[in-house]
XYZ file of C-alpha atoms in Angstrom:
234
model
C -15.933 1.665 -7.737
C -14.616 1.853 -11.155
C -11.047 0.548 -11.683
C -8.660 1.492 -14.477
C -5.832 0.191 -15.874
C -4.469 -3.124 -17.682
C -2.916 -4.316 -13.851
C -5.320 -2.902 -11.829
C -8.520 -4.385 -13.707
C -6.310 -8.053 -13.939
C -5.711 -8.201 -9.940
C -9.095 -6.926 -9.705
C -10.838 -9.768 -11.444
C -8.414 -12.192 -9.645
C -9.504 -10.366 -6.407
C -11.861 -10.356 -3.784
C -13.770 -8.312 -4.979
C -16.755 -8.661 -7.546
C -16.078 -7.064 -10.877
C -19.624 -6.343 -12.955
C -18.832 -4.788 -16.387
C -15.850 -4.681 -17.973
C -15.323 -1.949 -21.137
C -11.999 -2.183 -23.695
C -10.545 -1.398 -26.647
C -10.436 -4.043 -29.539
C -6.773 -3.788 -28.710
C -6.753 -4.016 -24.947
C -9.996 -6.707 -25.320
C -7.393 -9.133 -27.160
C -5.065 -9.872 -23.566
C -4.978 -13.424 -22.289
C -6.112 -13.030 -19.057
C -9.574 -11.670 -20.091
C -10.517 -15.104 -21.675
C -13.639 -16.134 -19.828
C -14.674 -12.828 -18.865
C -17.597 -10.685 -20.924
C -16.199 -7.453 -22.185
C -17.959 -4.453 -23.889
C -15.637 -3.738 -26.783
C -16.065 0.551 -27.054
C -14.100 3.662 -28.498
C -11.242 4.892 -26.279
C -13.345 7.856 -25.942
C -16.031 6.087 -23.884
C -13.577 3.911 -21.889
C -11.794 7.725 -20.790
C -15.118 9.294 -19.927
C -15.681 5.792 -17.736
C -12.710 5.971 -15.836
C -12.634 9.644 -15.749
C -8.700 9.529 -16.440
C -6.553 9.309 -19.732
C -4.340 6.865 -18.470
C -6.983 4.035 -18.446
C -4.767 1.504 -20.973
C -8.013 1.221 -22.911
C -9.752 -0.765 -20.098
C -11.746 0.348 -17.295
C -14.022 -2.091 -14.780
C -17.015 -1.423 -12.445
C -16.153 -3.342 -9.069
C -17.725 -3.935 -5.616
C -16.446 -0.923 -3.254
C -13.178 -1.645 -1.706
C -13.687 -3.614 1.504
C -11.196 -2.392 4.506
C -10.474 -5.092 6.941
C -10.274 -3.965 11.100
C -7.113 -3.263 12.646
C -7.396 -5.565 15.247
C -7.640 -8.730 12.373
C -4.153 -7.539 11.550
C -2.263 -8.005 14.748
C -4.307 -11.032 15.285
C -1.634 -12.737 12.694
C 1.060 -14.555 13.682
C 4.075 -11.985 13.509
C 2.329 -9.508 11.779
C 4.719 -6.727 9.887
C 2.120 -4.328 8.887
C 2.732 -0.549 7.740
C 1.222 2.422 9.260
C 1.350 5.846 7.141
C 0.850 8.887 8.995
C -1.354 11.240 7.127
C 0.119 10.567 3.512
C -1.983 12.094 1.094
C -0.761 11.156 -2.112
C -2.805 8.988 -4.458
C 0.400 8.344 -6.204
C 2.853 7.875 -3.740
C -0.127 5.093 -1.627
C -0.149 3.316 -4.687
C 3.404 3.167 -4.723
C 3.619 1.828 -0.744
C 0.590 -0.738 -1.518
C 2.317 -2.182 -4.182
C 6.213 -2.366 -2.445
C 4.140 -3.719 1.005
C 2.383 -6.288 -1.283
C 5.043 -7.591 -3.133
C 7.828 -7.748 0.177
C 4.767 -10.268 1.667
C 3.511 -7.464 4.577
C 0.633 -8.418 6.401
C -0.756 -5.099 5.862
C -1.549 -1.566 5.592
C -3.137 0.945 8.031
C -4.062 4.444 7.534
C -5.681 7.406 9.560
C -9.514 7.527 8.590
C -8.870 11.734 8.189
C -6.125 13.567 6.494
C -4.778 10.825 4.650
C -5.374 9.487 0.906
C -7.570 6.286 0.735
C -8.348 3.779 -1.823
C -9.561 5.182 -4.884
C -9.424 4.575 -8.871
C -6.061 6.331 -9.052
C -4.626 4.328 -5.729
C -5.421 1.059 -7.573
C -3.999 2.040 -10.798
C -1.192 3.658 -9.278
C -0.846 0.141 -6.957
C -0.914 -2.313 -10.230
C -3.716 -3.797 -9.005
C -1.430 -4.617 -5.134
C -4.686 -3.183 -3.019
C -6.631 -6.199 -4.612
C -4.442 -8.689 -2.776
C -2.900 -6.453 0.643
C -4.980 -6.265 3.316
C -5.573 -2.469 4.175
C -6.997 -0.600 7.302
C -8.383 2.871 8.341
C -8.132 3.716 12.531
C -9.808 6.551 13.441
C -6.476 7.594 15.723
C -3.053 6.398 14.558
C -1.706 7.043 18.086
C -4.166 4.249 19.845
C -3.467 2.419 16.969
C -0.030 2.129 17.916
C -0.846 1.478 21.675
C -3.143 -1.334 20.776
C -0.142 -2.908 18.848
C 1.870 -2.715 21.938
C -0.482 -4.565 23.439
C -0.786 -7.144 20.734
C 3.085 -7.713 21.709
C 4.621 -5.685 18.431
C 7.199 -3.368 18.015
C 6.874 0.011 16.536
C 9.373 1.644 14.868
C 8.619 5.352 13.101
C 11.159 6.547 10.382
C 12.918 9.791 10.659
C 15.517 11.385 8.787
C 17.334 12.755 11.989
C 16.855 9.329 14.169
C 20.215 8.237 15.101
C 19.471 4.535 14.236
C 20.405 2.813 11.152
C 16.943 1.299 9.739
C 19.353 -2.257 9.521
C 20.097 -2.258 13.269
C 16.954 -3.559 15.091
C 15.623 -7.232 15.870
C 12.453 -7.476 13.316
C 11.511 -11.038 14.190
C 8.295 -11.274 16.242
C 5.600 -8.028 15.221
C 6.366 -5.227 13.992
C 4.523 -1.813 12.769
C 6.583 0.444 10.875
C 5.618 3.922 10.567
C 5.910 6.731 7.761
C 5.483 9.888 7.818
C 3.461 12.490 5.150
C 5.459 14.460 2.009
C 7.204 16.633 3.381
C 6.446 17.072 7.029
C 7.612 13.565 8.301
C 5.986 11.920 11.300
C 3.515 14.124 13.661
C 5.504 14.769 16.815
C 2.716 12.518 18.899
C 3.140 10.020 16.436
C 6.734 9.710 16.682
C 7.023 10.103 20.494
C 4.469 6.730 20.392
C 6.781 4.397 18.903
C 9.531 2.574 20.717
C 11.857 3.759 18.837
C 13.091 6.113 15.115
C 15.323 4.590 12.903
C 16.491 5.971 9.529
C 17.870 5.339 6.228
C 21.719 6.697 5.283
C 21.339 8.837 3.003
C 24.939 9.547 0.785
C 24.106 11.978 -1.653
C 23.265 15.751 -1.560
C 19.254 14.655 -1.208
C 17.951 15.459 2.374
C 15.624 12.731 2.038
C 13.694 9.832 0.653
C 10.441 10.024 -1.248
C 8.006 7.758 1.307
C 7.151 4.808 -1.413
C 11.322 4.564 -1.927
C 11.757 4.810 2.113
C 8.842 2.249 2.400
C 10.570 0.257 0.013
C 13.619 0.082 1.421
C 12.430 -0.448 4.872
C 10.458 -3.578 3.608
C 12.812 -5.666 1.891
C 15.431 -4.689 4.660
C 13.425 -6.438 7.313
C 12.374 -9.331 4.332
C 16.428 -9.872 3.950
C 16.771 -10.062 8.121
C 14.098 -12.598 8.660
C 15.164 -14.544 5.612
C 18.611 -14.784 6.984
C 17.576 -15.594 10.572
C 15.387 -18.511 9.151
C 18.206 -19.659 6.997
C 16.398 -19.082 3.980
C 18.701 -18.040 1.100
C-alpha cells in the first residue's frame, strides 16, 4: 500500500508495518526522522504520480498492506473502550476519528466490512499516520458485533442527536463500545435499538449537529476526563 504524507510515512516507518521504498523531495529528504532510512531523492512530479494525490508533502512510501486485527482480540483487553462507526464512508472524516481515538488512548476501532470507508492512502494521510499505531477492525455485522460485546461484559452506548442523555452522564469505567453513526443519516435504526442505551452531545448554537470526527472527539476525551478523575489522576 503506498502511504503519503510527511506524518503518515513517519508513523509508518515507526509502525508495524514494513515500509520498502521510500521517494522525496531534496526538501522533504532533509527531515530528521528519515536519518537511517534509504530514500530515492525524485522530482515532485514523480512523487505525485506515486501517491496518486497532490497533497503528498513531497514524500510518498510503499508499505506492507494494512493488517486488521479480529474483533474478538479487542474485548479480550482489560476494559477495553473501543469505537464502532456505523457505515461512515468518509476517507476524511475516518482519518479524522483514527487519529482523535489514537491520541485519547482507545483500545480501538471497528468498522462494518460493507458500506463503510476502510484504510486506504487517503485514511492514513488524513489520520497523521494514527492507523499505524490504533488497532482497527472490520465485522462482517455491526449488530452481532455489539451482542458479542455484551457478552464480553461491555457497555454500548450509540450517539444520537435526539437521545435524551447527556453524553457526560453515564458510568464509563469497566468496557465500553461507543457507537457513531454515518454523515448525515446517524445510526441505522437496528443499530441503535442494539445498544443499551443513546446519549448525546448539547448542542448551543443554531447547528443541528456535530460533524462525526468532532462528536467522536468529544465523546473520547469526555470518558478520558471521567476515568482520570475516578482514578485520581489529575
Amino acid at each position: 500500500m503506498i502511504v503519503y504524507g510527511r506524518n503518515a510515512v513517519r508513523e509508518a516507518l515507526r509502525g508495524r508495518r514494513e515500509v520498502g521504498a521510500v521517494w522525496a523531495t531534496d526538501h522533504a529528504a532533509r527531515e530528521r526522522w528519515l536519518t537511517g532510512v534509504e530514500v530515492m531523492r525524485v522530482g515532485a512530479d514523480e512523487v505525485e504520480r506515486r501517491a496518486g494525490s497532490d497533497a503528498h508533502q513531497g514524500i510518498v512510501a510503499d508499505a506492507a498492506d494494512y493488517a486488521y486485527v479480529e474483533a474478538a482480540e479487542l474485548l479480550g483487553r482489560s476494559e477495553p473502550l473501543i469505537v464502532a462507526l456505523d457505515e461512515v464512508q468518509d476517507p476524511q472524516n475516518l482519518g479524522s476519528i483514527a487519529r482523535s481515538a489514537e491520541c485519547a488512548g482507545a483500545t480501538g476501532l471497528v468498522l462494518p466490512r460493507h458500506r463503510s470507508a476502510a484504510v486506504t492512502p487517503a485514511v492514513c494521510r488524513a489520520s497523521s499516520g494514527a492507523v499505524e499505531h490504533l488497532a482497527i477492525a472490520r465485522v462482517r455485522n455491526l449488530v452481532d458485533f455489539l451482542a458479542e460485546a455484551k457478552r464480553a461484559g461491555c457497555w454500548a452506548y450509540g450517539t444520537a442527536a435526539e437521545a435524551d442523555a447527556d453524553y457526560r452522564s453515564p458510568d464509563y469505567r469497566g468496557g465500553v463500545v461507543c457507537v457513531f453513526g454515518s454523515e448525515g443519516r446517524g445510526l441505522r435504526p437496528r443499530v441503535a435499538a442494539a445498544c443499551d442505551a443513546l446519549i448525546s452531545v448539547p448542542l448551543r448554537g443554531r447547528i443541528e449537529s456535530l460533524n462525526v470526527g468532532v462528536a467522536v472527539a468529544v465523546l473520547m476525551y469526555g470518558i478520558l476526563q471521567q476515568r482520570d478523575a475516578l482514578d485520581g489522576n489529575p
